[in-house]
Amino acid sequence: MKKPLISIIVPVYNAAEYLERCVNSLLNQTFGDFELLLVNDGSKDNSLEMCRDYASRDNRVRVLDKPNGGVSSARNLALDNAKGEWVMFVDSDDWVELNMLELCMPYVDTTDLVYMGWVAHRSNGRIEPKKVSDATTPNKLLKDLLRRRTKLAIWSTLIRRSIFEQYNIRFDSTYNYAEDWLVLLRVVCHAERVKTIPISYVYHYNLLNESNCTNNMTIQKYACNLRLCRDILPELRGRHLKSLHDSRLVMIREMALEFGFKETCEYLIENYDQLGFYTLWDVFSANFSLTKKGVLYDFWHYCNKRGLRK
């Protein structure tokens, strides 16, 4: 059987409520040369039975079943089994426009990545179209991503699969948040050509699901973002280090606003070995109040003692 042009990867965990809308929006695409990999990640509802039913009715559907291990391990299993020249990731509680793949087709011979707009569906009923970066080069897209000026997510993006294989890019299961940010940044670092379609609005991101991790931020999730700044360093090859610095300051500031200055500093100190390269001057640069002298002195003393001051 001829290999499909595209492998669409959908991790599935207890997604029975949303799966029909998601899968139907994919199987009814106006461009049909794809395989759909449904990865059941140890669901406790009837998601697996639904996946198998789709496979019995459409030979483009392949079901991979595994014990629960998280979204990263599910995506990695699919990448290991994908046959397409291109890959695309879709979350099981989201859905897409029927012309999403067709929209990408004019660019598959001239690019390594097609990066598209999206629509946020919020629990208060608001529907917000979200355009993305208009970058025409990987360098500009990377800069916009690092400065958090565009969508930081792997979905709504068509990626040449050879990038994953050539550079051994996989999802890190030790992340419990922002795991796809790191993968997207690594992919863009190694892409030679990109195509962005800023106002395409083809991907519908479901924020109606209150269990969605982006709706419940914790200090540990912010810390995952900071760890990402450390882990992407080897891939940057000297590019956009100022953008990376700006990004981590934004994250530290957001942590402090939500969880308090003292708690943020104490967390940075306690987890320095895991987060890496954070100094007293990062805290100063983030425009925090200097009146909390006790906490600042503790942070300064810690940084000075370990030679971490810049």
mmCIF file of N, CA and C in Angstrom, residues 33-157:
data_model
loop_
_atom_site.group_PDB
_atom_site.id
_atom_site.type_symbol
_atom_site.label_atom_id
_atom_site.label_comp_id
_atom_site.label_asym_id
_atom_site.label_seq_id
_atom_site.Cartn_x
_atom_site.Cartn_y
_atom_site.Cartn_z
ATOM 1 N N ASP A 33 -5.087 12.329 1.467
ATOM 2 C CA ASP A 33 -3.913 11.454 1.464
ATOM 3 C C ASP A 33 -3.200 11.530 2.811
ATOM 4 N N PHE A 34 -3.770 10.867 3.805
ATOM 5 C CA PHE A 34 -3.184 10.884 5.149
ATOM 6 C C PHE A 34 -3.547 9.600 5.880
ATOM 7 N N GLU A 35 -2.813 9.341 6.945
ATOM 8 C CA GLU A 35 -3.189 8.322 7.911
ATOM 9 C C GLU A 35 -3.484 9.025 9.229
ATOM 10 N N LEU A 36 -4.400 8.468 9.972
ATOM 11 C CA LEU A 36 -4.780 9.033 11.269
ATOM 12 C C LEU A 36 -4.362 8.045 12.353
ATOM 13 N N LEU A 37 -3.404 8.440 13.165
ATOM 14 C CA LEU A 37 -2.918 7.600 14.251
ATOM 15 C C LEU A 37 -3.602 8.023 15.546
ATOM 16 N N LEU A 38 -4.494 7.172 16.049
ATOM 17 C CA LEU A 38 -5.167 7.406 17.322
ATOM 18 C C LEU A 38 -4.432 6.604 18.388
ATOM 19 N N VAL A 39 -3.829 7.308 19.339
ATOM 20 C CA VAL A 39 -3.017 6.639 20.351
ATOM 21 C C VAL A 39 -3.778 6.632 21.667
ATOM 22 N N ASN A 40 -4.340 5.479 22.012
ATOM 23 C CA ASN A 40 -5.058 5.373 23.278
ATOM 24 C C ASN A 40 -4.059 5.237 24.422
ATOM 25 N N ASP A 41 -4.070 6.213 25.323
ATOM 26 C CA ASP A 41 -3.087 6.270 26.404
ATOM 27 C C ASP A 41 -3.709 5.752 27.707
ATOM 28 N N GLY A 42 -4.159 4.508 27.669
ATOM 29 C CA GLY A 42 -4.719 3.891 28.876
ATOM 30 C C GLY A 42 -6.028 4.488 29.333
ATOM 31 N N SER A 43 -6.889 4.863 28.397
ATOM 32 C CA SER A 43 -8.174 5.472 28.762
ATOM 33 C C SER A 43 -9.010 4.527 29.624
ATOM 34 N N LYS A 44 -9.773 5.119 30.538
ATOM 35 C CA LYS A 44 -10.650 4.342 31.409
ATOM 36 C C LYS A 44 -12.104 4.404 30.950
ATOM 37 N N ASP A 45 -12.393 5.257 29.976
ATOM 38 C CA ASP A 45 -13.746 5.301 29.422
ATOM 39 C C ASP A 45 -13.774 4.449 28.153
ATOM 40 N N ASN A 46 -14.701 4.700 27.267
ATOM 41 C CA ASN A 46 -14.813 3.863 26.068
ATOM 42 C C ASN A 46 -14.072 4.450 24.865
ATOM 43 N N SER A 47 -13.060 5.265 25.125
ATOM 44 C CA SER A 47 -12.297 5.883 24.032
ATOM 45 C C SER A 47 -11.668 4.842 23.120
ATOM 46 N N LEU A 48 -11.093 3.778 23.683
ATOM 47 C CA LEU A 48 -10.437 2.760 22.868
ATOM 48 C C LEU A 48 -11.434 2.090 21.935
ATOM 49 N N GLU A 49 -12.614 1.771 22.431
ATOM 50 C CA GLU A 49 -13.627 1.152 21.587
ATOM 51 C C GLU A 49 -14.028 2.096 20.448
ATOM 52 N N MET A 50 -14.135 3.368 20.740
ATOM 53 C CA MET A 50 -14.470 4.343 19.703
ATOM 54 C C MET A 50 -13.366 4.394 18.643
ATOM 55 N N CYS A 51 -12.117 4.390 19.086
ATOM 56 C CA CYS A 51 -10.992 4.421 18.148
ATOM 57 C C CYS A 51 -11.017 3.198 17.233
ATOM 58 N N ARG A 52 -11.240 2.033 17.819
ATOM 59 C CA ARG A 52 -11.271 0.798 17.031
ATOM 60 C C ARG A 52 -12.440 0.789 16.055
ATOM 61 N N ASP A 53 -13.545 1.382 16.440
ATOM 62 C CA ASP A 53 -14.689 1.462 15.543
ATOM 63 C C ASP A 53 -14.359 2.327 14.329
ATOM 64 N N TYR A 54 -13.679 3.439 14.548
ATOM 65 C CA TYR A 54 -13.257 4.282 13.428
ATOM 66 C C TYR A 54 -12.320 3.506 12.506
ATOM 67 N N ALA A 55 -11.395 2.739 13.094
ATOM 68 C CA ALA A 55 -10.450 1.965 12.278
ATOM 69 C C ALA A 55 -11.154 0.908 11.443
ATOM 70 N N SER A 56 -12.234 0.342 11.976
ATOM 71 C CA SER A 56 -12.969 -0.691 11.239
ATOM 72 C C SER A 56 -13.728 -0.112 10.054
ATOM 73 N N ARG A 57 -14.007 1.200 10.116
ATOM 74 C CA ARG A 57 -14.810 1.829 9.065
ATOM 75 C C ARG A 57 -13.982 2.646 8.065
ATOM 76 N N ASP A 58 -12.727 2.946 8.411
ATOM 77 C CA ASP A 58 -11.891 3.772 7.521
ATOM 78 C C ASP A 58 -10.464 3.245 7.598
ATOM 79 N N ASN A 59 -9.939 2.761 6.467
ATOM 80 C CA ASN A 59 -8.611 2.137 6.496
ATOM 81 C C ASN A 59 -7.476 3.142 6.642
ATOM 82 N N ARG A 60 -7.789 4.416 6.703
ATOM 83 C CA ARG A 60 -6.750 5.417 6.992
ATOM 84 C C ARG A 60 -6.461 5.523 8.486
ATOM 85 N N VAL A 61 -7.320 4.936 9.303
ATOM 86 C CA VAL A 61 -7.178 5.038 10.762
ATOM 87 C C VAL A 61 -6.371 3.859 11.287
ATOM 88 N N ARG A 62 -5.356 4.149 12.082
ATOM 89 C CA ARG A 62 -4.585 3.126 12.787
ATOM 90 C C ARG A 62 -4.666 3.421 14.279
ATOM 91 N N VAL A 63 -4.905 2.389 15.069
ATOM 92 C CA VAL A 63 -5.033 2.542 16.522
ATOM 93 C C VAL A 63 -3.806 1.959 17.198
ATOM 94 N N LEU A 64 -3.185 2.751 18.039
ATOM 95 C CA LEU A 64 -2.081 2.300 18.873
ATOM 96 C C LEU A 64 -2.568 2.343 20.314
ATOM 97 N N ASP A 65 -2.408 1.251 21.037
ATOM 98 C CA ASP A 65 -2.905 1.155 22.412
ATOM 99 C C ASP A 65 -1.731 0.951 23.354
ATOM 100 N N LYS A 66 -1.674 1.725 24.428
ATOM 101 C CA LYS A 66 -0.571 1.648 25.379
ATOM 102 C C LYS A 66 -1.068 1.938 26.781
ATOM 103 N N PRO A 67 -0.335 1.491 27.809
ATOM 104 C CA PRO A 67 -0.673 1.883 29.180
ATOM 105 C C PRO A 67 -0.515 3.386 29.351
ATOM 106 N N ASN A 68 -1.220 3.932 30.313
ATOM 107 C CA ASN A 68 -1.159 5.377 30.527
ATOM 108 C C ASN A 68 0.257 5.822 30.863
ATOM 109 N N GLY A 69 0.742 6.787 30.103
ATOM 110 C CA GLY A 69 2.086 7.320 30.338
ATOM 111 C C GLY A 69 2.192 8.800 30.058
ATOM 112 N N GLY A 70 1.077 9.399 29.650
ATOM 113 C CA GLY A 70 1.082 10.831 29.387
ATOM 114 C C GLY A 70 1.145 11.151 27.901
ATOM 115 N N VAL A 71 0.833 12.414 27.594
ATOM 116 C CA VAL A 71 0.719 12.838 26.210
ATOM 117 C C VAL A 71 2.040 12.746 25.461
ATOM 118 N N SER A 72 3.158 12.988 26.150
ATOM 119 C CA SER A 72 4.450 12.934 25.470
ATOM 120 C C SER A 72 4.770 11.523 24.994
ATOM 121 N N SER A 73 4.554 10.545 25.862
ATOM 122 C CA SER A 73 4.837 9.165 25.461
ATOM 123 C C SER A 73 3.898 8.709 24.353
ATOM 124 N N ALA A 74 2.656 9.195 24.366
ATOM 125 C CA ALA A 74 1.707 8.842 23.307
ATOM 126 C C ALA A 74 2.156 9.429 21.972
ATOM 127 N N ARG A 75 2.567 10.671 21.972
ATOM 128 C CA ARG A 75 3.040 11.293 20.730
ATOM 129 C C ARG A 75 4.317 10.617 20.234
ATOM 130 N N ASN A 76 5.202 10.257 21.161
ATOM 131 C CA ASN A 76 6.442 9.591 20.752
ATOM 132 C C ASN A 76 6.170 8.234 20.109
ATOM 133 N N LEU A 77 5.240 7.474 20.685
ATOM 134 C CA LEU A 77 4.882 6.181 20.097
ATOM 135 C C LEU A 77 4.359 6.370 18.676
ATOM 136 N N ALA A 78 3.542 7.386 18.476
ATOM 137 C CA ALA A 78 3.012 7.651 17.139
ATOM 138 C C ALA A 78 4.122 8.063 16.174
ATOM 139 N N LEU A 79 5.044 8.901 16.640
ATOM 140 C CA LEU A 79 6.162 9.290 15.775
ATOM 141 C C LEU A 79 6.981 8.070 15.360
ATOM 142 N N ASP A 80 7.172 7.147 16.281
ATOM 143 C CA ASP A 80 7.938 5.930 15.969
ATOM 144 C C ASP A 80 7.227 5.050 14.945
ATOM 145 N N ASN A 81 5.916 5.194 14.837
ATOM 146 C CA ASN A 81 5.128 4.345 13.932
ATOM 147 C C ASN A 81 4.607 5.085 12.705
ATOM 148 N N ALA A 82 4.844 6.375 12.627
ATOM 149 C CA ALA A 82 4.309 7.170 11.532
ATOM 150 C C ALA A 82 4.965 6.792 10.205
ATOM 151 N N LYS A 83 4.177 6.830 9.125
ATOM 152 C CA LYS A 83 4.665 6.489 7.791
ATOM 153 C C LYS A 83 4.688 7.678 6.843
ATOM 154 N N GLY A 84 4.051 8.768 7.226
ATOM 155 C CA GLY A 84 3.925 9.908 6.336
ATOM 156 C C GLY A 84 5.200 10.711 6.192
ATOM 157 N N GLU A 85 5.288 11.448 5.085
ATOM 158 C CA GLU A 85 6.405 12.375 4.877
ATOM 159 C C GLU A 85 6.274 13.579 5.797
ATOM 160 N N TRP A 86 5.045 13.883 6.170
ATOM 161 C CA TRP A 86 4.743 15.010 7.046
ATOM 162 C C TRP A 86 3.988 14.504 8.271
ATOM 163 N N VAL A 87 4.067 15.257 9.371
ATOM 164 C CA VAL A 87 3.285 14.931 10.558
ATOM 165 C C VAL A 87 2.539 16.171 11.036
ATOM 166 N N MET A 88 1.411 15.924 11.642
ATOM 167 C CA MET A 88 0.630 16.991 12.272
ATOM 168 C C MET A 88 0.026 16.438 13.551
ATOM 169 N N PHE A 89 0.006 17.269 14.608
ATOM 170 C CA PHE A 89 -0.529 16.867 15.906
ATOM 171 C C PHE A 89 -1.851 17.576 16.159
ATOM 172 N N VAL A 90 -2.832 16.816 16.619
ATOM 173 C CA VAL A 90 -4.147 17.361 16.972
ATOM 174 C C VAL A 90 -4.507 16.807 18.348
ATOM 175 N N ASP A 91 -5.006 17.665 19.246
ATOM 176 C CA ASP A 91 -5.461 17.205 20.558
ATOM 177 C C ASP A 91 -6.878 16.643 20.434
ATOM 178 N N SER A 92 -7.169 15.629 21.218
ATOM 179 C CA SER A 92 -8.430 14.891 21.045
ATOM 180 C C SER A 92 -9.669 15.696 21.418
ATOM 181 N N ASP A 93 -9.523 16.762 22.180
ATOM 182 C CA ASP A 93 -10.694 17.574 22.517
ATOM 183 C C ASP A 93 -10.822 18.807 21.621
ATOM 184 N N ASP A 94 -9.960 18.909 20.590
ATOM 185 C CA ASP A 94 -10.029 20.011 19.634
ATOM 186 C C ASP A 94 -10.622 19.518 18.321
ATOM 187 N N TRP A 95 -10.809 20.422 17.377
ATOM 188 C CA TRP A 95 -11.275 20.051 16.052
ATOM 189 C C TRP A 95 -10.722 21.044 15.035
ATOM 190 N N VAL A 96 -10.857 20.712 13.753
ATOM 191 C CA VAL A 96 -10.222 21.520 12.718
ATOM 192 C C VAL A 96 -11.203 21.806 11.588
ATOM 193 N N GLU A 97 -10.880 22.828 10.811
ATOM 194 C CA GLU A 97 -11.651 23.117 9.607
ATOM 195 C C GLU A 97 -11.393 22.031 8.564
ATOM 196 N N LEU A 98 -12.380 21.763 7.729
ATOM 197 C CA LEU A 98 -12.289 20.652 6.785
ATOM 198 C C LEU A 98 -11.274 20.897 5.672
ATOM 199 N N ASN A 99 -10.845 22.143 5.493
ATOM 200 C CA ASN A 99 -9.876 22.451 4.437
ATOM 201 C C ASN A 99 -8.460 22.656 4.991
ATOM 202 N N MET A 100 -8.225 22.236 6.233
ATOM 203 C CA MET A 100 -6.928 22.502 6.864
ATOM 204 C C MET A 100 -5.772 21.908 6.060
ATOM 205 N N LEU A 101 -5.854 20.635 5.716
ATOM 206 C CA LEU A 101 -4.759 19.997 4.990
ATOM 207 C C LEU A 101 -4.642 20.556 3.571
ATOM 208 N N GLU A 102 -5.759 20.796 2.921
ATOM 209 C CA GLU A 102 -5.732 21.346 1.560
ATOM 210 C C GLU A 102 -5.023 22.695 1.541
ATOM 211 N N LEU A 103 -5.204 23.473 2.598
ATOM 212 C CA LEU A 103 -4.566 24.785 2.693
ATOM 213 C C LEU A 103 -3.040 24.671 2.685
ATOM 214 N N CYS A 104 -2.526 23.552 3.186
ATOM 215 C CA CYS A 104 -1.077 23.364 3.278
ATOM 216 C C CYS A 104 -0.448 22.877 1.973
ATOM 217 N N MET A 105 -1.236 22.276 1.111
ATOM 218 C CA MET A 105 -0.691 21.563 -0.045
ATOM 219 C C MET A 105 0.164 22.414 -0.982
ATOM 220 N N PRO A 106 -0.165 23.686 -1.236
ATOM 221 C CA PRO A 106 0.677 24.461 -2.153
ATOM 222 C C PRO A 106 2.116 24.651 -1.666
ATOM 223 N N TYR A 107 2.400 24.327 -0.397
ATOM 224 C CA TYR A 107 3.698 24.653 0.175
ATOM 225 C C TYR A 107 4.564 23.432 0.503
ATOM 226 N N VAL A 108 4.040 22.220 0.293
ATOM 227 C CA VAL A 108 4.773 21.043 0.759
ATOM 228 C C VAL A 108 6.067 20.793 -0.006
ATOM 229 N N ASP A 109 6.199 21.341 -1.206
ATOM 230 C CA ASP A 109 7.431 21.144 -1.968
ATOM 231 C C ASP A 109 8.467 22.224 -1.701
ATOM 232 N N THR A 110 8.078 23.269 -0.995
ATOM 233 C CA THR A 110 8.975 24.426 -0.860
ATOM 234 C C THR A 110 9.262 24.818 0.581
ATOM 235 N N THR A 111 8.836 23.998 1.550
ATOM 236 C CA THR A 111 9.036 24.379 2.946
ATOM 237 C C THR A 111 9.222 23.140 3.815
ATOM 238 N N ASP A 112 9.618 23.362 5.051
ATOM 239 C CA ASP A 112 9.756 22.274 6.025
ATOM 240 C C ASP A 112 8.690 22.337 7.106
ATOM 241 N N LEU A 113 7.955 23.436 7.147
ATOM 242 C CA LEU A 113 6.990 23.642 8.232
ATOM 243 C C LEU A 113 5.931 24.622 7.762
ATOM 244 N N VAL A 114 4.665 24.284 7.972
ATOM 245 C CA VAL A 114 3.549 25.194 7.684
ATOM 246 C C VAL A 114 2.865 25.494 9.017
ATOM 247 N N TYR A 115 2.828 26.769 9.375
ATOM 248 C CA TYR A 115 2.421 27.212 10.712
ATOM 249 C C TYR A 115 1.174 28.081 10.553
ATOM 250 N N MET A 116 0.039 27.640 11.139
ATOM 251 C CA MET A 116 -1.260 28.246 10.833
ATOM 252 C C MET A 116 -1.932 28.872 12.046
ATOM 253 N N GLY A 117 -2.895 29.740 11.749
ATOM 254 C CA GLY A 117 -3.663 30.399 12.794
ATOM 255 C C GLY A 117 -4.666 29.468 13.458
ATOM 256 N N TRP A 118 -5.353 29.989 14.485
ATOM 257 C CA TRP A 118 -6.230 29.137 15.281
ATOM 258 C C TRP A 118 -7.345 29.965 15.900
ATOM 259 N N VAL A 119 -8.273 29.261 16.533
ATOM 260 C CA VAL A 119 -9.414 29.903 17.186
ATOM 261 C C VAL A 119 -9.515 29.367 18.614
ATOM 262 N N ALA A 120 -9.582 30.266 19.589
ATOM 263 C CA ALA A 120 -9.754 29.874 20.991
ATOM 264 C C ALA A 120 -11.236 29.883 21.338
ATOM 265 N N HIS A 121 -11.715 28.787 21.918
ATOM 266 C CA HIS A 121 -13.098 28.682 22.386
ATOM 267 C C HIS A 121 -13.077 28.661 23.914
ATOM 268 N N ARG A 122 -13.528 29.734 24.524
ATOM 269 C CA ARG A 122 -13.404 29.897 25.972
ATOM 270 C C ARG A 122 -14.691 29.516 26.694
ATOM 271 N N SER A 123 -14.535 29.211 27.996
ATOM 272 C CA SER A 123 -15.671 28.726 28.785
ATOM 273 C C SER A 123 -16.736 29.798 29.006
ATOM 274 N N ASN A 124 -16.364 31.088 28.853
ATOM 275 C CA ASN A 124 -17.352 32.159 29.007
ATOM 276 C C ASN A 124 -18.130 32.426 27.715
ATOM 277 N N GLY A 125 -17.909 31.563 26.721
ATOM 278 C CA GLY A 125 -18.633 31.699 25.464
ATOM 279 C C GLY A 125 -17.909 32.496 24.402
ATOM 280 N N ARG A 126 -16.814 33.114 24.753
ATOM 281 C CA ARG A 126 -16.071 33.914 23.779
ATOM 282 C C ARG A 126 -15.358 33.013 22.770
ATOM 283 N N ILE A 127 -15.397 33.430 21.512
ATOM 284 C CA ILE A 127 -14.678 32.749 20.434
ATOM 285 C C ILE A 127 -13.697 33.758 19.849
ATOM 286 N N GLU A 128 -12.403 33.457 19.953
ATOM 287 C CA GLU A 128 -11.372 34.428 19.597
ATOM 288 C C GLU A 128 -10.459 33.887 18.508
ATOM 289 N N PRO A 129 -10.557 34.437 17.278
ATOM 290 C CA PRO A 129 -9.584 34.083 16.241
ATOM 291 C C PRO A 129 -8.194 34.589 16.636
ATOM 292 N N LYS A 130 -7.185 33.757 16.441
ATOM 293 C CA LYS A 130 -5.825 34.107 16.840
ATOM 294 C C LYS A 130 -4.889 33.988 15.637
ATOM 295 N N LYS A 131 -4.457 35.119 15.113
ATOM 296 C CA LYS A 131 -3.478 35.046 14.035
ATOM 297 C C LYS A 131 -2.099 34.748 14.624
ATOM 298 N N VAL A 132 -1.216 34.255 13.791
ATOM 299 C CA VAL A 132 0.117 33.883 14.244
ATOM 300 C C VAL A 132 1.152 34.753 13.542
ATOM 301 N N SER A 133 2.406 34.517 13.867
ATOM 302 C CA SER A 133 3.514 35.261 13.280
ATOM 303 C C SER A 133 3.449 35.249 11.760
ATOM 304 N N ASP A 134 3.847 36.359 11.157
ATOM 305 C CA ASP A 134 3.945 36.422 9.699
ATOM 306 C C ASP A 134 5.373 36.190 9.222
ATOM 307 N N ALA A 135 6.173 35.533 10.041
ATOM 308 C CA ALA A 135 7.581 35.306 9.716
ATOM 309 C C ALA A 135 7.722 34.555 8.395
ATOM 310 N N THR A 136 8.743 34.927 7.635
ATOM 311 C CA THR A 136 9.028 34.244 6.373
ATOM 312 C C THR A 136 10.320 33.434 6.445
ATOM 313 N N THR A 137 11.015 33.497 7.580
ATOM 314 C CA THR A 137 12.251 32.728 7.764
ATOM 315 C C THR A 137 12.218 32.017 9.110
ATOM 316 N N PRO A 138 12.925 30.884 9.247
ATOM 317 C CA PRO A 138 12.989 30.211 10.552
ATOM 318 C C PRO A 138 13.552 31.115 11.635
ATOM 319 N N ASN A 139 14.517 31.952 11.282
ATOM 320 C CA ASN A 139 15.140 32.824 12.275
ATOM 321 C C ASN A 139 14.129 33.798 12.874
ATOM 322 N N LYS A 140 13.286 34.393 12.019
ATOM 323 C CA LYS A 140 12.278 35.339 12.506
ATOM 324 C C LYS A 140 11.195 34.609 13.305
ATOM 325 N N LEU A 141 10.776 33.434 12.852
ATOM 326 C CA LEU A 141 9.770 32.679 13.600
ATOM 327 C C LEU A 141 10.318 32.273 14.957
ATOM 328 N N LEU A 142 11.573 31.846 14.999
ATOM 329 C CA LEU A 142 12.190 31.467 16.266
ATOM 330 C C LEU A 142 12.213 32.652 17.228
ATOM 331 N N LYS A 143 12.544 33.814 16.732
ATOM 332 C CA LYS A 143 12.568 35.022 17.566
ATOM 333 C C LYS A 143 11.187 35.325 18.129
ATOM 334 N N ASP A 144 10.159 35.232 17.281
ATOM 335 C CA ASP A 144 8.796 35.496 17.749
ATOM 336 C C ASP A 144 8.350 34.472 18.782
ATOM 337 N N LEU A 145 8.741 33.207 18.594
ATOM 338 C CA LEU A 145 8.389 32.160 19.556
ATOM 339 C C LEU A 145 9.066 32.409 20.903
ATOM 340 N N LEU A 146 10.358 32.722 20.878
ATOM 341 C CA LEU A 146 11.089 32.939 22.117
ATOM 342 C C LEU A 146 10.546 34.132 22.885
ATOM 343 N N ARG A 147 10.101 35.136 22.171
ATOM 344 C CA ARG A 147 9.562 36.333 22.826
ATOM 345 C C ARG A 147 8.063 36.210 23.102
ATOM 346 N N ARG A 148 7.515 35.013 22.857
ATOM 347 C CA ARG A 148 6.120 34.726 23.182
ATOM 348 C C ARG A 148 5.174 35.682 22.457
ATOM 349 N N ARG A 149 5.489 35.972 21.209
ATOM 350 C CA ARG A 149 4.669 36.865 20.405
ATOM 351 C C ARG A 149 3.760 36.109 19.453
ATOM 352 N N THR A 150 3.780 34.792 19.523
ATOM 353 C CA THR A 150 2.960 33.975 18.649
ATOM 354 C C THR A 150 2.662 32.656 19.346
ATOM 355 N N LYS A 151 1.838 31.835 18.708
ATOM 356 C CA LYS A 151 1.402 30.573 19.303
ATOM 357 C C LYS A 151 2.587 29.674 19.651
ATOM 358 N N LEU A 152 2.662 29.272 20.909
ATOM 359 C CA LEU A 152 3.691 28.336 21.363
ATOM 360 C C LEU A 152 3.021 26.990 21.601
ATOM 361 N N ALA A 153 2.767 26.281 20.519
ATOM 362 C CA ALA A 153 2.125 24.969 20.617
ATOM 363 C C ALA A 153 2.401 24.216 19.334
ATOM 364 N N ILE A 154 2.452 22.886 19.438
ATOM 365 C CA ILE A 154 2.801 22.059 18.285
ATOM 366 C C ILE A 154 1.624 21.846 17.351
ATOM 367 N N TRP A 155 0.394 21.978 17.862
ATOM 368 C CA TRP A 155 -0.767 21.762 17.005
ATOM 369 C C TRP A 155 -0.907 22.922 16.005
ATOM 370 N N SER A 156 -1.742 22.711 14.990
ATOM 371 C CA SER A 156 -1.940 23.697 13.919
ATOM 372 C C SER A 156 -0.646 23.954 13.148
ATOM 373 N N THR A 157 0.197 22.920 13.078
ATOM 374 C CA THR A 157 1.481 23.045 12.389
ATOM 375 C C THR A 157 1.776 21.745 11.644
#
